[in-house]
Amino acid sequence: MGTKVEQTKEPIRVAVTGAAGNIGYALLWRIASGDCFGHNQPLILQLLEIPPGMQRLDGVIMELKDSAFPLVHDVIGTDDPELAFKGAEAIFLVGSRPRTKDMDRSDLVAANGPIFVGQGKAIDAVSSRDVKVITVGNPCNTNALIASANAPGISSRQFTAMTRLDQNRAVGLMAEKAGVPASKVQDVFIWGNHANTMYPDPRFGVVDGNIATEVFENDWLQGDFLETVATRGKAVIMARGASSAASAASAAVDHMRDWWLGSNGRIVSMALPSEGWYGVPEGLVFSFPCRCEGGEIIVIGDLPIDEFAQSKIEENVAALLEERNAVNDLL
Ligand code: NAX
């Protein structure tokens, strides 16, 4: 006999795109087990794939059902975005075309942009007006911008992109270097784009009760540490022969859980449309230091910026403006 779950709440509809992909395979089990929305929150999973992925999706749904999760009331698999997003209160936009060897970043932007036009329109048409959207599929900042621009009926504050994996990588590295568990590292966060320009800011970080910039040498923080976080995705591909999947899924759960249930006062990284914070042009989907409370994301808008942080913010603004220009016709 399993543990009895008290289920007094109504089920919420949670949509995941690219559900038969690698990240989907790790993500669905974490969501279904209650790690994301709480262990007393029943769920209806609405899974989207493209037609070539539908057979794999059937297999994933069989396995989900075979896992007999007490919280899962139904699982729907479809290749129709309007069915997948219908009534959804939380959406994970994971599906997109992966970057291949011959593609540079602008090719990736061009290949994936149109997907997020259609999905933005479908979200606008059928999802809950309070839907919380996390974009994982790359280039995730600009894809979130495209989806939001095509969903005028939903506040742009409801569209975010994921830089939590970069934050978790930074936390993991600091913990390893200091010889402490990851739980002892807090308030390290990411500025900018989910790309190798992003900046893991250590200045407000706390490591086992001490200020991170006093625990680690500046040379390491602005050198190896930054470089390792920025290139970690590539290193995982080299080692594993496949891109980060379980860690990406775990970061997506962290992002959505904190948004849904609160970040308990901790600083977390979330990319969202700028309202001019830190001089970042309005509308650019940019990762900022945030706190989450009562289902809202609050950008911490008054942290002091030094010369190095300023130069990194500007570098990311330039990169994201270039991405935005490349997709202007989709906005
Ligand atoms: P996979 O190629 O394993 O899976 C992607 C799935 O999406 C496939 O099953 C495919 O059929 C489906 N798909 C493609 N177009 C779709 C559409 N229009 N609608 C619905 N489904 C569609 O990739 P996976 O490893 O799961 O990675 C997914 C995305 O996450 C990629 O774009 C990847 O670059 C991105 N990542 C983002 C990260 C981040 O930190 N933001 C880190 C991990 C990952 O690299």
Coordinates of C-alpha atoms and ligand atoms in Angstrom, one line a residue:
M1 CA 0.0 0.0 0.0
G2 CA 1.3 3.4 -1.0
T3 CA 1.2 6.5 1.2
K4 CA -2.3 8.0 1.3
V5 CA -2.3 11.4 -0.4
E6 CA -4.9 14.0 0.9
Q7 CA -6.3 15.4 -2.3
T8 CA -8.8 18.1 -1.4
K9 CA -7.6 20.5 -4.2
E10 CA -9.0 20.6 -7.8
P11 CA -6.5 19.3 -10.4
I12 CA -4.6 21.8 -12.3
R13 CA -3.7 21.5 -16.0
V14 CA 0.0 21.4 -16.7
A15 CA 1.2 21.4 -20.3
V16 CA 4.6 20.2 -21.5
T17 CA 5.8 20.6 -25.1
G18 CA 8.5 18.3 -26.6
A19 CA 7.2 15.8 -24.1
A20 CA 8.8 12.8 -25.8
G21 CA 12.3 14.4 -25.9
N22 CA 15.2 13.9 -23.5
I23 CA 14.3 16.7 -21.1
G24 CA 10.6 15.7 -21.2
Y25 CA 11.5 12.2 -20.1
A26 CA 13.1 13.5 -16.9
L27 CA 10.7 16.4 -16.3
L28 CA 7.4 14.6 -16.4
W29 CA 8.3 12.2 -13.6
R30 CA 9.4 15.1 -11.4
I31 CA 6.2 17.0 -12.1
A32 CA 4.0 13.9 -11.7
S33 CA 5.6 13.0 -8.3
G34 CA 4.6 16.4 -6.8
D35 CA 8.0 18.0 -6.7
C36 CA 6.9 21.0 -8.7
F37 CA 3.4 22.0 -7.6
G38 CA 3.3 20.4 -4.2
H39 CA 2.7 16.9 -3.0
N40 CA -1.0 17.6 -2.4
Q41 CA -1.8 19.2 -5.8
P42 CA -3.5 16.8 -8.3
L43 CA -2.6 17.3 -11.9
I44 CA -3.8 16.7 -15.5
L45 CA -0.8 16.5 -17.8
Q46 CA -1.3 17.8 -21.3
L47 CA 1.6 16.7 -23.5
L48 CA 2.4 18.2 -26.9
E49 CA 4.6 16.7 -29.6
I50 CA 5.0 17.1 -33.4
P51 CA 3.6 14.2 -35.6
P52 CA 7.0 12.4 -35.9
G53 CA 7.2 12.4 -32.1
M54 CA 3.7 11.0 -31.5
Q55 CA 4.7 7.3 -31.4
R56 CA 7.5 8.0 -28.8
L57 CA 4.9 10.1 -26.9
D58 CA 2.6 7.1 -26.7
G59 CA 5.4 5.1 -25.1
V60 CA 6.1 7.9 -22.6
I61 CA 2.4 8.1 -21.7
M62 CA 2.3 4.3 -21.2
E63 CA 5.2 4.6 -18.8
L64 CA 3.6 7.5 -16.9
K65 CA 0.5 5.4 -16.5
D66 CA 2.6 2.5 -15.4
S67 CA 4.1 4.7 -12.7
A68 CA 0.6 5.0 -11.1
F69 CA 1.3 8.5 -9.6
P70 CA -1.4 9.3 -7.0
L71 CA -1.5 12.9 -8.1
V72 CA -2.0 12.4 -11.8
H73 CA -5.7 12.4 -12.7
D74 CA -5.3 12.2 -16.5
V75 CA -2.6 12.4 -19.2
I76 CA -3.4 13.7 -22.6
G77 CA -1.1 13.4 -25.6
T78 CA -1.6 15.5 -28.7
D79 CA 0.0 17.2 -31.7
D80 CA -2.5 20.1 -31.5
P81 CA -1.2 23.1 -29.5
E82 CA -4.8 24.3 -28.7
L83 CA -5.6 20.9 -27.1
A84 CA -2.4 20.8 -25.2
F85 CA -2.7 24.4 -23.8
K86 CA -6.4 24.3 -23.1
G87 CA -7.1 25.6 -19.6
A88 CA -3.4 25.2 -18.7
E89 CA -2.2 27.0 -15.6
A90 CA 1.4 26.1 -16.1
I91 CA 3.2 25.5 -19.3
F92 CA 6.7 24.2 -20.0
L93 CA 7.8 25.1 -23.5
V94 CA 10.6 22.6 -24.0
G95 CA 10.1 21.3 -27.6
S96 CA 12.2 22.9 -30.3
R97 CA 14.7 21.9 -32.9
P98 CA 18.0 21.1 -31.4
R99 CA 21.1 22.9 -32.7
T100 CA 23.1 20.8 -35.1
K101 CA 26.8 21.0 -36.0
D102 CA 26.3 23.2 -39.0
M103 CA 24.0 25.7 -37.3
D104 CA 25.1 28.9 -35.6
R105 CA 23.0 30.8 -33.1
S106 CA 21.3 32.9 -35.7
D107 CA 20.3 29.8 -37.6
L108 CA 18.8 28.4 -34.4
V109 CA 16.9 31.6 -33.8
A110 CA 15.5 31.4 -37.3
A111 CA 14.6 27.7 -37.2
N112 CA 12.8 27.8 -33.8
G113 CA 11.2 31.3 -33.9
P114 CA 8.1 30.2 -35.9
I115 CA 7.3 27.4 -33.4
F116 CA 6.9 30.0 -30.7
V117 CA 4.6 32.2 -32.9
G118 CA 2.1 29.3 -33.2
Q119 CA 2.4 28.3 -29.6
G120 CA 2.0 31.9 -28.3
K121 CA -1.2 32.3 -30.4
A122 CA -2.5 29.0 -29.0
I123 CA -1.7 30.0 -25.4
D124 CA -3.5 33.3 -26.0
A125 CA -6.5 31.5 -27.4
V126 CA -7.1 28.7 -24.8
S127 CA -4.9 28.9 -21.7
S128 CA -5.8 30.3 -18.3
R129 CA -5.3 34.1 -18.2
D130 CA -3.0 33.5 -15.2
V131 CA -0.9 30.9 -16.9
K132 CA 2.7 30.7 -15.9
V133 CA 5.0 29.9 -18.8
I134 CA 8.6 28.8 -18.6
T135 CA 10.5 28.6 -21.9
V136 CA 13.3 26.0 -22.0
G137 CA 13.7 25.4 -25.7
N138 CA 16.6 27.4 -27.1
P139 CA 17.3 30.2 -27.7
C140 CA 15.0 30.4 -24.7
N141 CA 15.1 34.1 -24.0
T142 CA 14.1 35.1 -27.5
N143 CA 11.6 32.2 -27.8
A144 CA 9.8 33.5 -24.7
L145 CA 9.8 37.0 -26.2
I146 CA 8.2 35.6 -29.4
A147 CA 5.6 33.6 -27.5
S148 CA 4.6 36.6 -25.4
A149 CA 4.4 38.9 -28.3
N150 CA 1.9 36.5 -29.9
A151 CA -0.2 36.3 -26.8
P152 CA -1.4 39.8 -26.3
G153 CA -4.3 38.7 -24.1
I154 CA -1.9 37.5 -21.4
S155 CA 0.4 39.7 -19.4
S156 CA 4.0 39.6 -20.6
R157 CA 4.9 39.0 -16.9
Q158 CA 3.5 35.5 -17.3
F159 CA 6.2 34.6 -19.9
T160 CA 9.6 33.6 -18.6
A161 CA 12.7 31.8 -19.8
M162 CA 15.0 29.5 -17.9
T163 CA 18.4 30.5 -16.6
R164 CA 18.0 28.4 -13.4
L165 CA 20.2 25.7 -14.8
D166 CA 23.1 28.2 -15.1
Q167 CA 22.4 29.3 -11.6
N168 CA 22.4 25.7 -10.3
R169 CA 25.7 25.1 -12.2
A170 CA 27.2 28.1 -10.5
V171 CA 26.0 27.0 -7.1
G172 CA 27.2 23.4 -7.7
L173 CA 30.7 24.7 -8.6
M174 CA 31.0 27.0 -5.6
A175 CA 29.8 24.2 -3.3
E176 CA 32.4 21.8 -4.8
K177 CA 35.2 24.3 -4.5
A178 CA 34.3 25.2 -0.9
G179 CA 33.8 21.6 0.1
V180 CA 30.2 22.2 1.3
P181 CA 26.8 20.8 0.3
A182 CA 25.0 22.8 -2.4
S183 CA 22.4 23.7 0.3
K184 CA 25.0 25.9 1.9
V185 CA 25.3 28.2 -1.1
Q186 CA 22.7 30.8 -1.6
D187 CA 21.9 34.0 -3.6
V188 CA 24.2 33.4 -6.5
F189 CA 22.3 34.4 -9.7
I190 CA 22.5 34.9 -13.4
W191 CA 22.3 38.1 -15.5
G192 CA 21.3 38.1 -19.1
N193 CA 20.9 35.5 -21.8
H194 CA 21.0 31.7 -21.5
A195 CA 24.1 31.7 -23.7
N196 CA 27.8 31.8 -23.0
T197 CA 27.6 35.6 -22.5
M198 CA 25.5 35.2 -19.3
Y199 CA 27.0 36.4 -16.0
P200 CA 26.8 34.3 -12.8
D201 CA 27.0 37.1 -10.2
P202 CA 28.8 36.0 -7.0
R203 CA 28.8 39.4 -5.2
F204 CA 25.7 38.7 -3.1
G205 CA 26.4 35.0 -2.7
V206 CA 26.7 33.4 0.7
V207 CA 28.7 30.2 1.2
D208 CA 28.3 28.4 4.4
G209 CA 27.4 31.8 6.1
N210 CA 30.3 33.7 4.5
I211 CA 30.3 36.2 1.7
A212 CA 31.2 34.4 -1.5
T213 CA 33.6 37.2 -2.7
E214 CA 35.6 36.7 0.6
V215 CA 35.6 32.9 0.3
F216 CA 36.9 32.8 -3.3
E217 CA 39.6 34.7 -5.2
N218 CA 38.4 37.3 -7.6
D219 CA 40.6 35.8 -10.3
W220 CA 38.7 32.5 -10.0
L221 CA 35.3 34.2 -9.9
Q222 CA 35.9 36.2 -13.0
G223 CA 38.1 33.5 -14.7
D224 CA 37.6 29.8 -14.4
F225 CA 34.3 30.0 -12.5
L226 CA 32.6 32.2 -15.0
E227 CA 34.1 30.3 -17.9
T228 CA 33.1 26.9 -16.5
V229 CA 29.5 27.9 -15.9
A230 CA 29.2 29.5 -19.3
T231 CA 30.6 26.4 -21.2
R232 CA 29.1 23.7 -18.9
G233 CA 26.5 22.7 -21.5
K234 CA 29.2 22.0 -24.1
A235 CA 31.3 20.0 -21.5
V236 CA 28.3 17.8 -20.7
I237 CA 27.7 17.1 -24.4
M238 CA 31.4 16.2 -24.8
A239 CA 31.3 13.8 -21.8
R240 CA 27.8 12.3 -22.2
G241 CA 27.4 12.5 -26.0
A242 CA 24.1 14.2 -25.4
S243 CA 23.0 17.5 -24.0
S244 CA 22.0 18.2 -20.4
A245 CA 18.6 16.7 -19.8
A246 CA 18.1 15.6 -16.2
S247 CA 19.8 18.7 -14.8
A248 CA 17.8 20.9 -17.2
A249 CA 14.5 19.2 -16.1
S250 CA 15.5 19.6 -12.5
A251 CA 16.2 23.3 -13.1
A252 CA 12.8 23.8 -14.8
V253 CA 11.1 22.2 -11.7
D254 CA 13.1 24.6 -9.4
H255 CA 12.0 27.6 -11.5
M256 CA 8.3 26.7 -11.7
R257 CA 8.2 25.5 -8.1
D258 CA 9.6 28.7 -6.7
W259 CA 7.2 30.7 -8.9
W260 CA 4.3 28.6 -7.8
L261 CA 5.1 28.1 -4.2
G262 CA 7.6 30.9 -3.4
S263 CA 11.3 31.2 -3.1
N264 CA 11.3 31.6 0.7
G265 CA 13.2 34.8 0.5
R266 CA 16.1 33.4 -1.6
I267 CA 17.3 35.2 -4.7
V268 CA 16.6 33.2 -7.9
S269 CA 17.4 33.8 -11.5
M270 CA 14.5 34.2 -13.9
A271 CA 14.5 35.7 -17.4
L272 CA 11.5 37.9 -18.0
P273 CA 10.6 40.9 -20.1
S274 CA 12.5 43.9 -18.8
E275 CA 10.6 46.9 -17.5
G276 CA 13.7 48.9 -17.8
W277 CA 15.4 47.4 -14.7
Y278 CA 19.2 48.1 -14.6
G279 CA 19.0 50.0 -17.9
V280 CA 18.0 46.8 -19.8
P281 CA 15.8 47.9 -22.7
E282 CA 12.1 47.4 -22.1
G283 CA 10.7 44.1 -23.4
L284 CA 14.0 42.2 -23.7
V285 CA 13.7 38.9 -22.0
F286 CA 16.6 39.1 -19.6
S287 CA 17.7 37.2 -16.5
F288 CA 17.5 39.2 -13.4
P289 CA 17.8 38.6 -9.6
C290 CA 14.3 37.8 -8.4
R291 CA 12.3 36.7 -5.4
C292 CA 9.0 34.8 -5.7
E293 CA 6.0 35.4 -3.4
G294 CA 2.3 34.7 -3.7
G295 CA 2.7 33.4 -7.2
E296 CA 4.4 36.6 -8.4
I297 CA 8.0 37.2 -9.5
I298 CA 9.5 40.3 -7.9
V299 CA 12.6 41.6 -9.6
I300 CA 15.1 43.0 -7.1
G301 CA 15.7 46.3 -8.8
D302 CA 18.2 48.0 -6.5
L303 CA 21.3 45.9 -6.2
P304 CA 24.6 47.9 -6.6
I305 CA 26.4 47.3 -9.9
D306 CA 30.1 47.4 -10.3
E307 CA 32.1 48.0 -13.5
F308 CA 32.5 44.3 -14.3
A309 CA 28.8 43.5 -13.8
Q310 CA 27.9 46.5 -15.9
S311 CA 30.1 45.4 -18.8
K312 CA 28.5 41.9 -18.6
I313 CA 25.0 43.3 -18.5
E314 CA 25.8 45.4 -21.6
E315 CA 27.3 42.4 -23.4
N316 CA 24.1 40.5 -22.8
V317 CA 21.9 43.4 -23.9
A318 CA 23.8 43.6 -27.1
A319 CA 23.5 39.9 -27.8
L320 CA 19.8 39.9 -27.0
L321 CA 19.1 43.0 -29.2
E322 CA 20.8 41.2 -32.0
E323 CA 18.6 38.1 -31.5
R324 CA 15.5 40.3 -31.3
N325 CA 16.4 42.1 -34.6
A326 CA 16.7 38.7 -36.2
V327 CA 13.1 37.8 -35.3
N328 CA 11.5 41.2 -35.7
D329 CA 9.0 40.0 -38.2
L330 CA 7.7 37.4 -35.7
L331 CA 6.9 39.9 -33.0
Ligands
NAX1 P1 15.1 16.6 -27.7 O1 15.5 16.8 -29.2 O2 15.5 15.3 -27.1 O3 13.6 16.8 -27.6 C1 12.9 17.8 -28.2 C2 11.5 17.3 -28.5 O4 10.7 18.4 -28.9 C3 11.4 16.2 -29.6 O5 10.7 15.1 -29.1 C4 10.7 16.9 -30.7 O6 9.9 16.0 -31.5 C5 9.9 17.9 -30.0 N1 9.5 19.1 -30.7 C6 10.1 19.7 -31.7 N2 9.4 20.7 -32.2 C7 8.2 20.8 -31.5 C8 7.1 21.6 -31.6 N3 6.9 22.5 -32.5 N4 6.1 21.3 -30.7 C9 6.2 20.3 -29.8 N5 7.3 19.5 -29.7 C10 8.3 19.7 -30.6 O7 15.7 17.9 -27.0 P2 15.9 18.1 -25.4 O8 17.2 17.5 -25.0 O9 14.7 17.6 -24.7 O10 16.0 19.7 -25.3 C11 14.9 20.5 -25.6 C12 15.3 21.9 -25.7 O11 15.9 22.4 -24.5 C13 16.3 22.2 -26.8 O12 16.0 23.4 -27.5 C14 17.6 22.5 -26.0 O13 18.5 23.4 -26.7 C15 17.0 23.2 -24.8 N6 17.8 23.3 -23.6 C16 17.7 24.4 -22.8 C17 18.4 24.6 -21.6 C18 18.3 25.8 -20.8 O14 19.0 25.9 -19.8 N7 17.4 26.8 -21.1 C19 19.4 23.5 -21.2 C20 19.1 22.2 -21.8 C21 18.7 22.2 -23.2 O15 19.9 22.4 -24.0

